[in-house]
XYZ file of C-alpha atoms in Angstrom:
503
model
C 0.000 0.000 0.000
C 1.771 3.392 -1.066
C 1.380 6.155 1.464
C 1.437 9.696 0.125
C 4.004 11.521 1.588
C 3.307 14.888 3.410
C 4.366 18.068 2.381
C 4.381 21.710 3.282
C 2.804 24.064 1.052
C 6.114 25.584 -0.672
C 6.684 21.708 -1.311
C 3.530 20.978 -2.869
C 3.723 24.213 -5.221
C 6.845 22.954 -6.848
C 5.359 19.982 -7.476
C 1.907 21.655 -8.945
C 3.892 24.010 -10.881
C 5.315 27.737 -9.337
C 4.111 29.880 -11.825
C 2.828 27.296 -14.333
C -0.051 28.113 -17.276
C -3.216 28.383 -15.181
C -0.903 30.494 -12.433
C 0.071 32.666 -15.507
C -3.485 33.300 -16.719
C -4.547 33.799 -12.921
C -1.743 35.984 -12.446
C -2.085 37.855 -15.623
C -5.885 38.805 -14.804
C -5.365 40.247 -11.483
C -2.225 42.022 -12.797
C -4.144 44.105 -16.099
C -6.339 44.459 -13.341
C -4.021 47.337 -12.428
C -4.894 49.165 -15.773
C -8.648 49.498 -14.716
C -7.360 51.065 -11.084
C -5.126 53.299 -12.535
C -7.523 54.700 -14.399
C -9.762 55.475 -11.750
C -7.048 57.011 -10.128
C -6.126 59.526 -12.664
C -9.477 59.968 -13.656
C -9.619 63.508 -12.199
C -6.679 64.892 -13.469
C -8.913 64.819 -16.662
C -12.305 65.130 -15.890
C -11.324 68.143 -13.454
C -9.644 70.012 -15.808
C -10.205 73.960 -15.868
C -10.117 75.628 -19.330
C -9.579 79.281 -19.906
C -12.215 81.248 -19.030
C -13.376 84.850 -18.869
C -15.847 86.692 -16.750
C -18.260 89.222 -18.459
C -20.527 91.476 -16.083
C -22.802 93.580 -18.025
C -24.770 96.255 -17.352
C -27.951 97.255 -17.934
C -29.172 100.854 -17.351
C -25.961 101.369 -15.719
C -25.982 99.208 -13.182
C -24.388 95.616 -13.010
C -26.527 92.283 -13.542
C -25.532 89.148 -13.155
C -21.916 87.747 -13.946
C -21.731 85.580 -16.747
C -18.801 82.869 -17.353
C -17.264 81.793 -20.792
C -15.554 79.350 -21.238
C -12.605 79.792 -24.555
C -11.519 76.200 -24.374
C -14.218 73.421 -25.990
C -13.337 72.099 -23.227
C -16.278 69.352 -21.565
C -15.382 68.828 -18.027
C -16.874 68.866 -14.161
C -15.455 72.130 -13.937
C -17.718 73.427 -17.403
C -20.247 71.589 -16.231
C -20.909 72.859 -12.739
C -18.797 76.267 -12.969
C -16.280 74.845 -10.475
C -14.178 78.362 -10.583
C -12.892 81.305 -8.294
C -14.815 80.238 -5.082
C -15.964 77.102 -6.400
C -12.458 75.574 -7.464
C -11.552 74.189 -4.358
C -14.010 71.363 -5.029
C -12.099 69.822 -8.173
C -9.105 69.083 -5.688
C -11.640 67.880 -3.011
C -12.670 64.939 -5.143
C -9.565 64.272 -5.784
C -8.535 63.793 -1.909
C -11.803 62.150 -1.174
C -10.806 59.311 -3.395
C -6.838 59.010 -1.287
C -9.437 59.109 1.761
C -10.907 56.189 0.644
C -7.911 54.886 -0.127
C -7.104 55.422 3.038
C -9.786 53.450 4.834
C -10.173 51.147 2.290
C -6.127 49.761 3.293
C -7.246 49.606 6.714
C -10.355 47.702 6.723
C -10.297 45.186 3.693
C -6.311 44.140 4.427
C -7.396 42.645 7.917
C -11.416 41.441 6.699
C -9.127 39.184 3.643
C -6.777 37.854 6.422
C -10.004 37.083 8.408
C -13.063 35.631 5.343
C -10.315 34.661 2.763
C -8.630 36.939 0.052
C -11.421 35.649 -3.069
C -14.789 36.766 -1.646
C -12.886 40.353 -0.302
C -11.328 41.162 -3.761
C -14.585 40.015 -5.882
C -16.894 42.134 -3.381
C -14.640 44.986 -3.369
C -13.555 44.936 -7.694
C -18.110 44.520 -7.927
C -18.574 47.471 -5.590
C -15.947 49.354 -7.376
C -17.382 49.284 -10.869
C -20.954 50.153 -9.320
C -19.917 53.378 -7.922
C -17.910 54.041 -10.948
C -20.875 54.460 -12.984
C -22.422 56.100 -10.127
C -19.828 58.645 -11.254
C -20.269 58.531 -14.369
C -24.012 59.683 -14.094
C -23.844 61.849 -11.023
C -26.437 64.591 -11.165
C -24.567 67.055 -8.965
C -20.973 67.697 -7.829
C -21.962 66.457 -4.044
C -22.883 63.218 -5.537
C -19.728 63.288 -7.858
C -17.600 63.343 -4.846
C -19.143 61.003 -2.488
C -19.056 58.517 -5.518
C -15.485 59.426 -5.650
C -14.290 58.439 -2.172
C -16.835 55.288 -2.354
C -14.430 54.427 -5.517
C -11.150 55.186 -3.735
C -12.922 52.891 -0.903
C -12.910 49.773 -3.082
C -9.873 50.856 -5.022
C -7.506 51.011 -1.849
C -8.628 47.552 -0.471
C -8.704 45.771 -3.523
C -5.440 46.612 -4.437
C -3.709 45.519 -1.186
C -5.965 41.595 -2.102
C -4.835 41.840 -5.774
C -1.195 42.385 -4.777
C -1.124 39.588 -2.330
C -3.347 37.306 -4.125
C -0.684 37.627 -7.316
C 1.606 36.354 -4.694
C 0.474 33.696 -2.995
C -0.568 31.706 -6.404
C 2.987 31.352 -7.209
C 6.282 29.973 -5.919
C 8.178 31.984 -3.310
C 10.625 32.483 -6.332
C 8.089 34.349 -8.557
C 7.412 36.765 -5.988
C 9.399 39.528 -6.411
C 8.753 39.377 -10.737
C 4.482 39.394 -9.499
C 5.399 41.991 -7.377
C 7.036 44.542 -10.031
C 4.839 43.654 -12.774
C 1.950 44.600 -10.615
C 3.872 48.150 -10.306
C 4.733 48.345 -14.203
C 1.302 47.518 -15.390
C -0.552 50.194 -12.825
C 2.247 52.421 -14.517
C 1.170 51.742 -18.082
C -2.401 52.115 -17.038
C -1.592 55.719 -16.412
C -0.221 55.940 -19.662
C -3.242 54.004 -21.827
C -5.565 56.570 -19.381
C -3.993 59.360 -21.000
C -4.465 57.839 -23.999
C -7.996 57.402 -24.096
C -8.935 60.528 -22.353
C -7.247 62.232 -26.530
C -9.745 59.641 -27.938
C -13.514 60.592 -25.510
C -13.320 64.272 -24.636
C -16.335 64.355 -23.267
C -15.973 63.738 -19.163
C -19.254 61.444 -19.007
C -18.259 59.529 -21.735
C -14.635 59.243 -21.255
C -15.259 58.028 -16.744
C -17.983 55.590 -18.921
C -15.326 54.176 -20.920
C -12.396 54.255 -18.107
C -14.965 52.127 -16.307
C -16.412 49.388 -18.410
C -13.155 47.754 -18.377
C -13.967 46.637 -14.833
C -16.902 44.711 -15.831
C -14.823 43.142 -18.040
C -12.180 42.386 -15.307
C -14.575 41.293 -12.591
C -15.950 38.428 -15.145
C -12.416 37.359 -16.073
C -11.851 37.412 -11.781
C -14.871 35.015 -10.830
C -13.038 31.868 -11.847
C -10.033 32.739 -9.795
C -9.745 30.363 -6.760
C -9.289 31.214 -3.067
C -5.789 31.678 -2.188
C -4.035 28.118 -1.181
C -1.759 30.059 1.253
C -4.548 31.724 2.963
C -6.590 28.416 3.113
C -3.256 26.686 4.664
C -2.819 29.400 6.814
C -6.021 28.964 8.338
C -6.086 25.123 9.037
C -8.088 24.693 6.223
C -5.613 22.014 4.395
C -8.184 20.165 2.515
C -9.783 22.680 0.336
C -5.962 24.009 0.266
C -5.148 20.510 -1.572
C -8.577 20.811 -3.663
C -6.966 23.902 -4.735
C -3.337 23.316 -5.525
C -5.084 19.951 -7.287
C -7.114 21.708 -9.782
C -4.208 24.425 -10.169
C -1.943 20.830 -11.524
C -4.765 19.759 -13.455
C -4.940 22.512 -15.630
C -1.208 22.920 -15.624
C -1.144 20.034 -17.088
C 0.707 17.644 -14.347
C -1.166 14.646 -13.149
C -0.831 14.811 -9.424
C -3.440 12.696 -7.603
C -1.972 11.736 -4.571
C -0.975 15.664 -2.759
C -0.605 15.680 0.966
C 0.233 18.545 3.116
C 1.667 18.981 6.475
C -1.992 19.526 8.877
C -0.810 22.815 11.010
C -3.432 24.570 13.852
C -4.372 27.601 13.579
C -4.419 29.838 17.384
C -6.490 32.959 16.303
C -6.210 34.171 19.810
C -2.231 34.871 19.763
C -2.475 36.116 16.144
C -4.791 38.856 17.384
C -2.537 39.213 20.540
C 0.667 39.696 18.597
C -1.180 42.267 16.514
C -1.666 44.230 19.160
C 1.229 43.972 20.812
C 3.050 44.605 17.304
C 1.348 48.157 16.856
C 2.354 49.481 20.339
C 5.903 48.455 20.233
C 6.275 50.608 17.601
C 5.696 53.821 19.882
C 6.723 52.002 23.384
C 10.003 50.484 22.024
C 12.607 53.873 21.673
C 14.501 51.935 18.226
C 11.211 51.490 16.446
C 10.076 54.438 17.736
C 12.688 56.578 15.879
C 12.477 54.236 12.537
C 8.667 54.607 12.703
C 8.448 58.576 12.803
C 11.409 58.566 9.694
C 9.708 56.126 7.895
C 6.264 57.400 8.045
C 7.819 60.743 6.954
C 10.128 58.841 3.893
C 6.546 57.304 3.075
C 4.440 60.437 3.315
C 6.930 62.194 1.499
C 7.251 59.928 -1.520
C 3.292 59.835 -2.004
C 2.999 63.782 -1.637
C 6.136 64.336 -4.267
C 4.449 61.041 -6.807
C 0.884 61.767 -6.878
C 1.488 65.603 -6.435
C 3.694 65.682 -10.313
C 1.131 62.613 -11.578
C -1.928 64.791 -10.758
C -0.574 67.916 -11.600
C 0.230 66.742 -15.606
C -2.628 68.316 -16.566
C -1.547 71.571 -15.640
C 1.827 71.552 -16.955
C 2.419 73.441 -20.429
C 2.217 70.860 -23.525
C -1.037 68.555 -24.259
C -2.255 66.889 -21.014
C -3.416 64.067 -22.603
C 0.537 63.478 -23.389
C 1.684 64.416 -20.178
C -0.560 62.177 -18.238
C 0.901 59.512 -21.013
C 4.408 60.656 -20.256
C 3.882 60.499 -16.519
C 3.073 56.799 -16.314
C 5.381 55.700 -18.766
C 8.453 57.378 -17.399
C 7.858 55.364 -14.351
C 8.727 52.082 -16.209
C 13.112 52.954 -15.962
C 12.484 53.632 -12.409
C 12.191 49.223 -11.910
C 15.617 48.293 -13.324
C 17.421 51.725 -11.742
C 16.499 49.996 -8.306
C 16.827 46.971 -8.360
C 20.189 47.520 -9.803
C 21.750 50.059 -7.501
C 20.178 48.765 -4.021
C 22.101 45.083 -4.441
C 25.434 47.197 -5.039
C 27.495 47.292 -1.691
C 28.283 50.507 -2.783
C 24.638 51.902 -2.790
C 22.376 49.772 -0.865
C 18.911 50.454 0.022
C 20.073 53.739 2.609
C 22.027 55.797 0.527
C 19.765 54.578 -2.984
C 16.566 56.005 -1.336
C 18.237 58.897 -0.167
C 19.944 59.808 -3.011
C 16.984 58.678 -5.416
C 14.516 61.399 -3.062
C 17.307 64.133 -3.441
C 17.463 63.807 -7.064
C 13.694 64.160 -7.206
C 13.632 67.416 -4.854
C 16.571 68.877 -6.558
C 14.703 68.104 -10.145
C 11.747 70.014 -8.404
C 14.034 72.540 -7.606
C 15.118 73.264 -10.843
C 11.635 73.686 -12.218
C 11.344 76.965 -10.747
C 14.449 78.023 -12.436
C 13.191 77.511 -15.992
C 11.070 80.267 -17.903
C 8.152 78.676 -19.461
C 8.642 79.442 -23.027
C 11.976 77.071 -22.599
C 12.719 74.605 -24.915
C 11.348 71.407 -24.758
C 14.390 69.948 -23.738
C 14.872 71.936 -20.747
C 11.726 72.561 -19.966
C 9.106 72.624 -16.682
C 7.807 69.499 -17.926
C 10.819 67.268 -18.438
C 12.132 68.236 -15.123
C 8.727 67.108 -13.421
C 8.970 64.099 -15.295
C 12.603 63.378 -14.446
C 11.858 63.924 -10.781
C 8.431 61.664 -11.600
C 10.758 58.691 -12.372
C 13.497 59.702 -9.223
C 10.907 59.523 -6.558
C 9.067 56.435 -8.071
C 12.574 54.486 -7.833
C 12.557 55.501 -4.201
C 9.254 54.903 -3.557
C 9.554 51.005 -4.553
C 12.989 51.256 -2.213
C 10.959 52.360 0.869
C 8.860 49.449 0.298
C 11.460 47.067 0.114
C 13.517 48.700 3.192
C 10.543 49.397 5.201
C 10.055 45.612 5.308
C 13.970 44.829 6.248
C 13.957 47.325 9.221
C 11.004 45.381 11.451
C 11.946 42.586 13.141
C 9.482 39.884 11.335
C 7.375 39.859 14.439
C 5.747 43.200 13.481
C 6.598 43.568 10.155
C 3.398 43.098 9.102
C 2.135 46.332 11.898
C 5.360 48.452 10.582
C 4.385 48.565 7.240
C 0.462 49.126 7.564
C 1.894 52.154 9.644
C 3.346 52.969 7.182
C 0.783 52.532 4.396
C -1.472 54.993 6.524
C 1.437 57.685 6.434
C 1.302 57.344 2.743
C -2.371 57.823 2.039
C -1.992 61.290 4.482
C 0.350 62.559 1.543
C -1.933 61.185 -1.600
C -4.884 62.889 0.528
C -3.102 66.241 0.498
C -1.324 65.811 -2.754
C -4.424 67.115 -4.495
C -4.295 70.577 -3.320
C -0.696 71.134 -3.757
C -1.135 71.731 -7.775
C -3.806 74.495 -6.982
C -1.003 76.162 -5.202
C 0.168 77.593 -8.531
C -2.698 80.398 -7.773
C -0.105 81.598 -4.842
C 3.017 81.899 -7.065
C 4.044 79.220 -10.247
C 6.822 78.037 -8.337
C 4.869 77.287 -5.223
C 4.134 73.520 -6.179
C 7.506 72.720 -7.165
C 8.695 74.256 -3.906
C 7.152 71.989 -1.474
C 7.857 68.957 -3.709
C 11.666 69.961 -3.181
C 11.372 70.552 0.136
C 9.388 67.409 1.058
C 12.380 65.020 -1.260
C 15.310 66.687 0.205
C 14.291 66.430 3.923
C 12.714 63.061 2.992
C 16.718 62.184 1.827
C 18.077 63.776 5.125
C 16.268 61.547 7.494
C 16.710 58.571 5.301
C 19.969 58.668 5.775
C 19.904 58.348 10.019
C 18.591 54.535 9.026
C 20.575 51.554 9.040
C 22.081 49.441 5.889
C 20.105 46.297 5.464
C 22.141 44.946 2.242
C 23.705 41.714 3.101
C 23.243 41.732 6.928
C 21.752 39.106 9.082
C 18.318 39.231 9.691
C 16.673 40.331 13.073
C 13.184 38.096 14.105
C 12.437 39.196 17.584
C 12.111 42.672 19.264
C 15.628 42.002 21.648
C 18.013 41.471 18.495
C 17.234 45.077 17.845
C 19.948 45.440 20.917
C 20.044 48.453 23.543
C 17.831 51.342 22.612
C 19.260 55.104 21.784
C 19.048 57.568 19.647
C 22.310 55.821 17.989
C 20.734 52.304 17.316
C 18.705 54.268 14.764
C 22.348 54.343 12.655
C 23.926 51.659 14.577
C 21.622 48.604 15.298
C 21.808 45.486 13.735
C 20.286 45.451 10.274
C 18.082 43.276 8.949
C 17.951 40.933 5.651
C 15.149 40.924 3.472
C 14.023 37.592 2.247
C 14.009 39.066 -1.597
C 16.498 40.810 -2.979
C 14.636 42.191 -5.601
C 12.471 45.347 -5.679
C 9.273 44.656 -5.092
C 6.009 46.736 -4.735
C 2.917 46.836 -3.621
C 0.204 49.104 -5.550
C 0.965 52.633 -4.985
């Protein structure tokens, strides 16, 4: 009698297939995914977008009637539509932020309800609820109704993207994570690029948020076939439907495997939940993490204000904004090789690559307000923006990478939702800073500069994590101080690779 032999899950994945056909086609959906969510994050840099206008008061019997707005642009946007001007303006930049609020919540809430009712049911709720509101959008009757469909969007937008990103990586072999990971990043990249795209071919806004938005249906019928996460099922005791899983995933790979075991593990709820806890208040109790925290949330906040501050702003820079909003996701695409070249040289490392990645970016800001605007086109606002576009996108996937090396792997999981909220803050505000052009041209540029170069200066009181041995518990972190911020033991990322999650 032949007795299957028992495996663990990283086992039984080689054995299915690590990132075989029906992993491919799995992956692939959930990764063009990323077009569909770019797009309804960029969807206001178009459909908010002010045209020249003039303001006529005339007068009858010499006395002044009514003001009356025109409009010299055939321009059909939420701002022509409800006369979102002078006063009123405010409110294009207040959708905007309402949909990084969602964001926002949406990271907080869906990230733990996947870990708790499985990572399928979450993402297929969330990707439904998403397309729903986007329509809501689409034919809102009034600005107020415009905007609270905006942050419902950024609602399901935020926690979907947190599922899609993990779901792409617990199909696969460990091996395959870090290529998921960046082609996640790449693709939400070229969405930006195919948004700008089809915002030259549908003018109208009603039509063109119609069109950004049908590609979700599409999406979310390709996504009801996809299977519940193995990982999550194994995770959570549930090792037989973990094994239907992985044997339907070799089927259709194409390798006969009818005898698959794994390894039966218990699952104690109660200490996850406890080390949770405990996780989030080392991080202000414990004086090393303490100090990391605070420079990391700031790195974080700092690298969303500075990336979604230039990428929402292309519609305001001189040139076509239907090409700059192209030219602003597809500039990101160098940014992946730059960083996952320099941080594995001993030379660079993650410390000084972030830093110096953020000062580039500030210093390209900083140069903006330099240039005269009938410049060439070499040397002009716009290239600058979109060479500090691609510097602070390098450091952005960095932070990711080193914000995951610098917690002990008994919080890592707490560190880096920290930081995740830090970030939103800065997409939230990022908005507004654009409209700051009213103030002075320069003013945007200014406090892009200012938030990459201070950013780089308190990146740069963190430890090296390149090629060091890897802390697991709170007590290798050694004696706290102000000086184990520099001087404590670094950590070793399992990956050496640089991987993101969805911005």
């Amino acid at each position: 009698m032949n007795v299957s032999p028992v495996m663990d899950l990283e086992d039984a994945l080689k054995l299915v297939g690590e990132f075989g056909p029906y992993q491919k086609r799995a992956v692939a959906v959930l990764v063009l995914t990323q077009v569909y969510m770019a797009c309804q994050s960029m969807l206001i840099v178009l459909v908010g977008f002010t045209p020249e206008y003039r303001i006529e008061q005339p007068h009858q019997d010499g006395v002044p009637v009514s003001q009356h707005v025109t409009f010299t642009e055939n321009v059909d946007s939420i701002v022509t539509e409800w006369f979102l001007i002078k006063q009123q303006a405010y409110k294009v930049s207040l959708a905007g932020s309402l949909f990084f609020a969602g964001l926002l919540i949406g990271n907080v809430v869906f990230g733990p309800l996947s870990d708790k009712i499985g990572r399928r049911p979450v993402y297929l709720t969330g990707l439904f609820f998403e397309v729903v509101f986007g329509y809501v959008t689409t034919f809102a009757p009034s600005y107020e109704v415009f905007a609270a469909s905006r942050f419902l969007v950024g609602l399901m937008n935020g926690g979907i993207g947190l599922v899609c990103f993990v779901l792409t990586q617990e199909y696969v072999g460990k091996s395959y994570w870090a290529m998921t990971g960046t082609l996640t990043s790449m693709t939400f990249a070229v969405g930006i690029a195919l948004f700008g795209a089809l915002g030259y071919l549908i003018q109208p806004w009603r039509s063109l948020a119609t069109a950004a938005n049908s590609s979700g249906v599409l999406f979310f019928l390709l996504s009801v076939t996809l299977p519940e996460s193995p990982r999550w099922l194994y995770s959570q005791g549930q090792a037989e439907r973990a094994e239907e899983v992985l044997r339907f995933m070799a089927s259709r790979n194409g390798n006969a495997v009818k005898h698959l075991m794994l390894q039966r593990v218990g699952v104690s709820k109660a200490g996850n939940h406890k080390s949770r806890g405990a996780g989030v208040l080392q991080l202000i109790i414990h004086p090393v993490l303490r100090l990391r925290t605070m420079v990391l949330m700031y790195v974080w906040y700092a690298c969303s204000l500075v990336y979604y501050g230039l990428t929402l702003g292309a519609g305001e820079t001189s040139g076509s904004r239907y090409v700059n909003v192209a030219m602003y996701g597809l500039v990101e695409l160098p940014a992946y090789p730059l960083c996952i070249y320099f941080i594995n040289k001993h030379w660079a490392g993650r410390r000084k690559s972030m830093a110096s990645f953020l000062c580039l970016a500030g210093s390209a800001c900083l140069c903006t307000t330099f240039i005269p605007e009938n410049a060439g086109a070499l040397l002009s606002v716009t290239s600058l923006a979109l060479v500090g576009k691609l510097m602070v996108s390098a450091a952005f996937n960095i932070a990711y990478v080193y914000t995951s090396e610098l917690y002990p792997t008994v919080i890592r999981n707490a560190g880096l939702g920290v930081c995740s909220m830090s970030c939103r803050v800065g997409g939230i505000l990022a908005p507004f800073v654009p409209s700051m052009r009213a103030l002075h041209t320069s003013m945007p540029f200014t406090v892009f500069c200012l938030s990459g170069l201070s950013a780089a200066c308190l990146g740069l009181l963190l430890p090296e994590t390149l090629n060091r041995p890897a802390a697991e518990t709170l007590e290798e972190l050694g004696s706290p101080g102000l000086g184990r911020v520099l001087e404590s033991k670094p950590l070793l990322y399992e990956d050496e690779s640089c991987a993101s999650t969805h911005k």
